[in-house]
PDB file of C-alpha atoms in Angstrom:
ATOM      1  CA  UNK A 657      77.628  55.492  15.756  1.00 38.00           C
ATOM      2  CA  UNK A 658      76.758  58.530  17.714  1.00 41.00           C
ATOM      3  CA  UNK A 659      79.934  60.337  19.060  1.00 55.00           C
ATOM      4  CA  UNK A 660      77.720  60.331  22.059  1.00 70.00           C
ATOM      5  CA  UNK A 661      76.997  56.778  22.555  1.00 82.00           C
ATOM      6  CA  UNK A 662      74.323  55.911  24.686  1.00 90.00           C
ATOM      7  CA  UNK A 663      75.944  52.570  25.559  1.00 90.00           C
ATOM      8  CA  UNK A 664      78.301  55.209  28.075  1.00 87.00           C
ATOM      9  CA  UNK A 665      75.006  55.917  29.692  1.00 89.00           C
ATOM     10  CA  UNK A 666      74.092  52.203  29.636  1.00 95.00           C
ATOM     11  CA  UNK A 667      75.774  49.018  30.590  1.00 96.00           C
ATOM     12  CA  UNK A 668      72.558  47.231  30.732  1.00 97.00           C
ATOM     13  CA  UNK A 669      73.761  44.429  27.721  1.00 97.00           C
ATOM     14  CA  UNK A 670      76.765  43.835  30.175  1.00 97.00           C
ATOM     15  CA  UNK A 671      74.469  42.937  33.306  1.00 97.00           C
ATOM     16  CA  UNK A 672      72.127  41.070  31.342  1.00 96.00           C
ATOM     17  CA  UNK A 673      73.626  38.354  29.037  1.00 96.00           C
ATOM     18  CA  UNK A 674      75.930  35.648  29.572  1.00 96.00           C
ATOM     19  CA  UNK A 675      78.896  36.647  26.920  1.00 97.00           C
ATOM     20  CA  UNK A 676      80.868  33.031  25.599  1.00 97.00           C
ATOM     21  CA  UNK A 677      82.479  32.629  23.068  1.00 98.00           C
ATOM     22  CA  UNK A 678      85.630  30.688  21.485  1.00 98.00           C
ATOM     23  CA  UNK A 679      88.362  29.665  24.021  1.00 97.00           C
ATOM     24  CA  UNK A 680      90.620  31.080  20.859  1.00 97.00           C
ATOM     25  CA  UNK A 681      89.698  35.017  21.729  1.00 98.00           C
ATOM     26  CA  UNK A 682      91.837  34.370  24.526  1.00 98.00           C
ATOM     27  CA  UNK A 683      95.177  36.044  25.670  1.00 97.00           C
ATOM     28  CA  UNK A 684      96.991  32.740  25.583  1.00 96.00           C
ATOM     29  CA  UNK A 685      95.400  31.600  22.212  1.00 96.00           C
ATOM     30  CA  UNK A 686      96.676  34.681  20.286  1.00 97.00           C
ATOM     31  CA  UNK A 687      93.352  36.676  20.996  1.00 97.00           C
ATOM     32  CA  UNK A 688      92.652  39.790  22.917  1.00 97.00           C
ATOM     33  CA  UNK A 689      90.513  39.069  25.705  1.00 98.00           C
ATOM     34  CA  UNK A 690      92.551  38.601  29.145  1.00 98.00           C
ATOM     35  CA  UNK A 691      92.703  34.607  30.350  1.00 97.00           C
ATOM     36  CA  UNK A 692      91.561  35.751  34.343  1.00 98.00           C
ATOM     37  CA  UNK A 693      88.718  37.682  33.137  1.00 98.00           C
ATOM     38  CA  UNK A 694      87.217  34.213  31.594  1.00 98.00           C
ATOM     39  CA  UNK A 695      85.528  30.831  33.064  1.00 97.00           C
ATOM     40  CA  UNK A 696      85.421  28.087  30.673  1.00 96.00           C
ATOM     41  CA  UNK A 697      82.011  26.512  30.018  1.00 96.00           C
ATOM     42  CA  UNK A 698      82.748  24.147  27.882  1.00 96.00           C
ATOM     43  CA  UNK A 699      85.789  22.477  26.324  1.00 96.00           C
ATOM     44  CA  UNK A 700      85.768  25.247  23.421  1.00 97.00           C
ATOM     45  CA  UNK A 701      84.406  28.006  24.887  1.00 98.00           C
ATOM     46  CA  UNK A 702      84.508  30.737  27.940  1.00 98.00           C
ATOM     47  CA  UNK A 703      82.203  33.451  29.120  1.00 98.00           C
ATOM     48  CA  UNK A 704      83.358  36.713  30.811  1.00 98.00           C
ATOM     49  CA  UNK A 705      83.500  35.981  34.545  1.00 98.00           C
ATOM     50  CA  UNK A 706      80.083  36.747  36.538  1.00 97.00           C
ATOM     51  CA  UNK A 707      78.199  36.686  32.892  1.00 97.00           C
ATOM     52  CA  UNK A 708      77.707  32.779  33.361  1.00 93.00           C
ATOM     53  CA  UNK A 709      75.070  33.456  36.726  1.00 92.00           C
ATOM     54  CA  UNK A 710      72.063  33.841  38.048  1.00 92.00           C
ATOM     55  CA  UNK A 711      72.191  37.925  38.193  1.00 93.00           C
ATOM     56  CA  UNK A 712      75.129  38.465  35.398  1.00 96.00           C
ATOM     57  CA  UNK A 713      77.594  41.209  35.675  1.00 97.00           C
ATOM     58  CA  UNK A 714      80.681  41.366  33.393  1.00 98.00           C
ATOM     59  CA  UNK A 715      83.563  42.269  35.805  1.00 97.00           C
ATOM     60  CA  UNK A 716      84.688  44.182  33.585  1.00 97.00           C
ATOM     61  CA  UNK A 717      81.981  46.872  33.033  1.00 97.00           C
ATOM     62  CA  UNK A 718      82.806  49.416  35.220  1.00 97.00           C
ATOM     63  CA  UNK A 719      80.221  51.948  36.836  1.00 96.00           C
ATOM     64  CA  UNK A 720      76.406  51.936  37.461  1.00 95.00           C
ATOM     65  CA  UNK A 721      74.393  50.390  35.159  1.00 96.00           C
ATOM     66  CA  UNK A 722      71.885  53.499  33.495  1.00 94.00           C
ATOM     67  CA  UNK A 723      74.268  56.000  34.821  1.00 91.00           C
ATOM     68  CA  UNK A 724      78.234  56.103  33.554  1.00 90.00           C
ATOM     69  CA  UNK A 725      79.546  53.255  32.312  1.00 94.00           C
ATOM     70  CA  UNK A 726      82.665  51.669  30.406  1.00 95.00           C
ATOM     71  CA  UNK A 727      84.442  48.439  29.460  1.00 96.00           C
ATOM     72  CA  UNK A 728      87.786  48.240  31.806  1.00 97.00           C
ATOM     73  CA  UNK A 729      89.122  45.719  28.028  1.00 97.00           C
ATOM     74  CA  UNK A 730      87.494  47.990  25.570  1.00 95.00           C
ATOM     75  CA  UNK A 731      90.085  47.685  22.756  1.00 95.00           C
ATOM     76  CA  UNK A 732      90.491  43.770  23.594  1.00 97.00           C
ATOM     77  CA  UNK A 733      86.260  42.832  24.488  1.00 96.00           C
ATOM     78  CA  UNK A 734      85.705  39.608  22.443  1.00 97.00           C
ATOM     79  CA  UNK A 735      82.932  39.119  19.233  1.00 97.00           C
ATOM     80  CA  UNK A 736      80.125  39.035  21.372  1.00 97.00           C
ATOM     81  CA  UNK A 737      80.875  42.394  22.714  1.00 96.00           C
ATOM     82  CA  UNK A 738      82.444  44.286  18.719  1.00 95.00           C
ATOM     83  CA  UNK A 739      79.134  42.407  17.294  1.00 96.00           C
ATOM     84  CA  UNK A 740      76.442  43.847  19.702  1.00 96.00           C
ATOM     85  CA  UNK A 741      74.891  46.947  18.748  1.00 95.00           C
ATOM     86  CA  UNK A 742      72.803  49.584  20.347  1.00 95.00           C
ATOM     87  CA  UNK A 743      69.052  49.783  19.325  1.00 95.00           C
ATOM     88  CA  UNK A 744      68.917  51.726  15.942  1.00 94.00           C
ATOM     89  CA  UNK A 745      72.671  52.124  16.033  1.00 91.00           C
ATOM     90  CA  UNK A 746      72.723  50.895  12.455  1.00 89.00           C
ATOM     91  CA  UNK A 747      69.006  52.110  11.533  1.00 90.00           C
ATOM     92  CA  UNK A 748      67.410  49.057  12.808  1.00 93.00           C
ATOM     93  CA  UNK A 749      66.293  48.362  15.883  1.00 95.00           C
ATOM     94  CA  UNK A 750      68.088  45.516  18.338  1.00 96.00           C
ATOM     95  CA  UNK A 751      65.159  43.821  20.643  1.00 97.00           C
ATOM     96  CA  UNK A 752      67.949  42.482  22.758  1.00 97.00           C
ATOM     97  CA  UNK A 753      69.137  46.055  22.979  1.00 97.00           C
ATOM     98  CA  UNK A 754      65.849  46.825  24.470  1.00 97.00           C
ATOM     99  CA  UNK A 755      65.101  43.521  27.089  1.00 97.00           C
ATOM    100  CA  UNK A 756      68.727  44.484  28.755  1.00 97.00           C
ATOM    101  CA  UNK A 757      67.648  47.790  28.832  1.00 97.00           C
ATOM    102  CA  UNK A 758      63.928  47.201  30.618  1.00 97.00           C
ATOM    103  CA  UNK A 759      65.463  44.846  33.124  1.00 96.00           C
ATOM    104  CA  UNK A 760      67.093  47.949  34.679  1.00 96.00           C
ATOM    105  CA  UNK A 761      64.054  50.236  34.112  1.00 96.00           C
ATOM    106  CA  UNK A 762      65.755  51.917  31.175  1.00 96.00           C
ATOM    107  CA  UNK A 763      63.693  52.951  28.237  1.00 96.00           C
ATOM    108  CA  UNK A 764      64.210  51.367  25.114  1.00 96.00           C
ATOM    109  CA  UNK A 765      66.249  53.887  22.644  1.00 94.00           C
ATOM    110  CA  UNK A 766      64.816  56.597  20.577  1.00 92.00           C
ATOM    111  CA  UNK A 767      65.048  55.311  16.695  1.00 91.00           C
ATOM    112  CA  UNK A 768      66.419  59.066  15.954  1.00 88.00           C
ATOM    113  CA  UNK A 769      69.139  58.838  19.275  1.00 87.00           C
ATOM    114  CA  UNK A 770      72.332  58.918  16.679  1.00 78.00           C
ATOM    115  CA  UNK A 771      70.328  61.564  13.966  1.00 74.00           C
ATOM    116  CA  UNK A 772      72.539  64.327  15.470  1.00 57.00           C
ATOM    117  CA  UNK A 773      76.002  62.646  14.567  1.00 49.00           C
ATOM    118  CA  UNK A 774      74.479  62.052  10.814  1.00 46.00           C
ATOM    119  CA  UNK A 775      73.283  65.734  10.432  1.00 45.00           C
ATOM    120  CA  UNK A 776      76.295  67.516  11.601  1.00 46.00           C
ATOM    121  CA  UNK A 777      78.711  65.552   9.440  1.00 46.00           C
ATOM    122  CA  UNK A 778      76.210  66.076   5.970  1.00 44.00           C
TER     123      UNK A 778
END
């Protein structure tokens, strides 16, 4: 990916999806993601709190969506969050990417967005 992400601009996939996943990610399983920061939903699975609502907002994205924007648990987020990639991050393009990003107005991303990253390192 970019060095210059434009997920740090973003924040719309955090405000628009309800993130579960496996009650085993958790602190007190032997995971990574802190046990207050989830609700569970089921008996095997938890989302990040305020993703499981009418208007979702992962409490811990901090900042304005489409402005600045990080994850307070970066280095511990759970699979939902190290699996989801930005639109053409990889070369192809994610449509989910895109919806999260037109909810809050935002344009979807340019296809050539992380072309600068490749071309300085070649």
């Amino acid at each position: 990916m970019s060095e210059v992400s434009p997920c740090l601009n973003c924040g719309a996939c955090c405000s628009h999806f309800r993130v579960s996943f496996f009650w085993g990610e958790c602190s007190s399983s032997g995971g990574t993601v802190p046990d207050e920061l989830v609700t569970q939903i089921t008996p095997s699975r938890v989302a990040m709190n305020g993703t499981d609502c009418k208007s979702p907002r992962c409490t811990a994205l901090v900042g304005e969506v489409g402005s600045n924007v990080q994850c307070s648990i970066y280095e511990q987020r759970s699979s939902p969050c190290r699996e989801f990639e930005a639109s053409w991050e990889n070369g192809e393009q994610n449509v989910d990417c895109d919806a999260a990003r037109a909810r809050f107005g935002l344009p979807p991303l340019d296809p050539e967005w992380n072309q600068i990253h490749y071309d300085q390192s070649a």
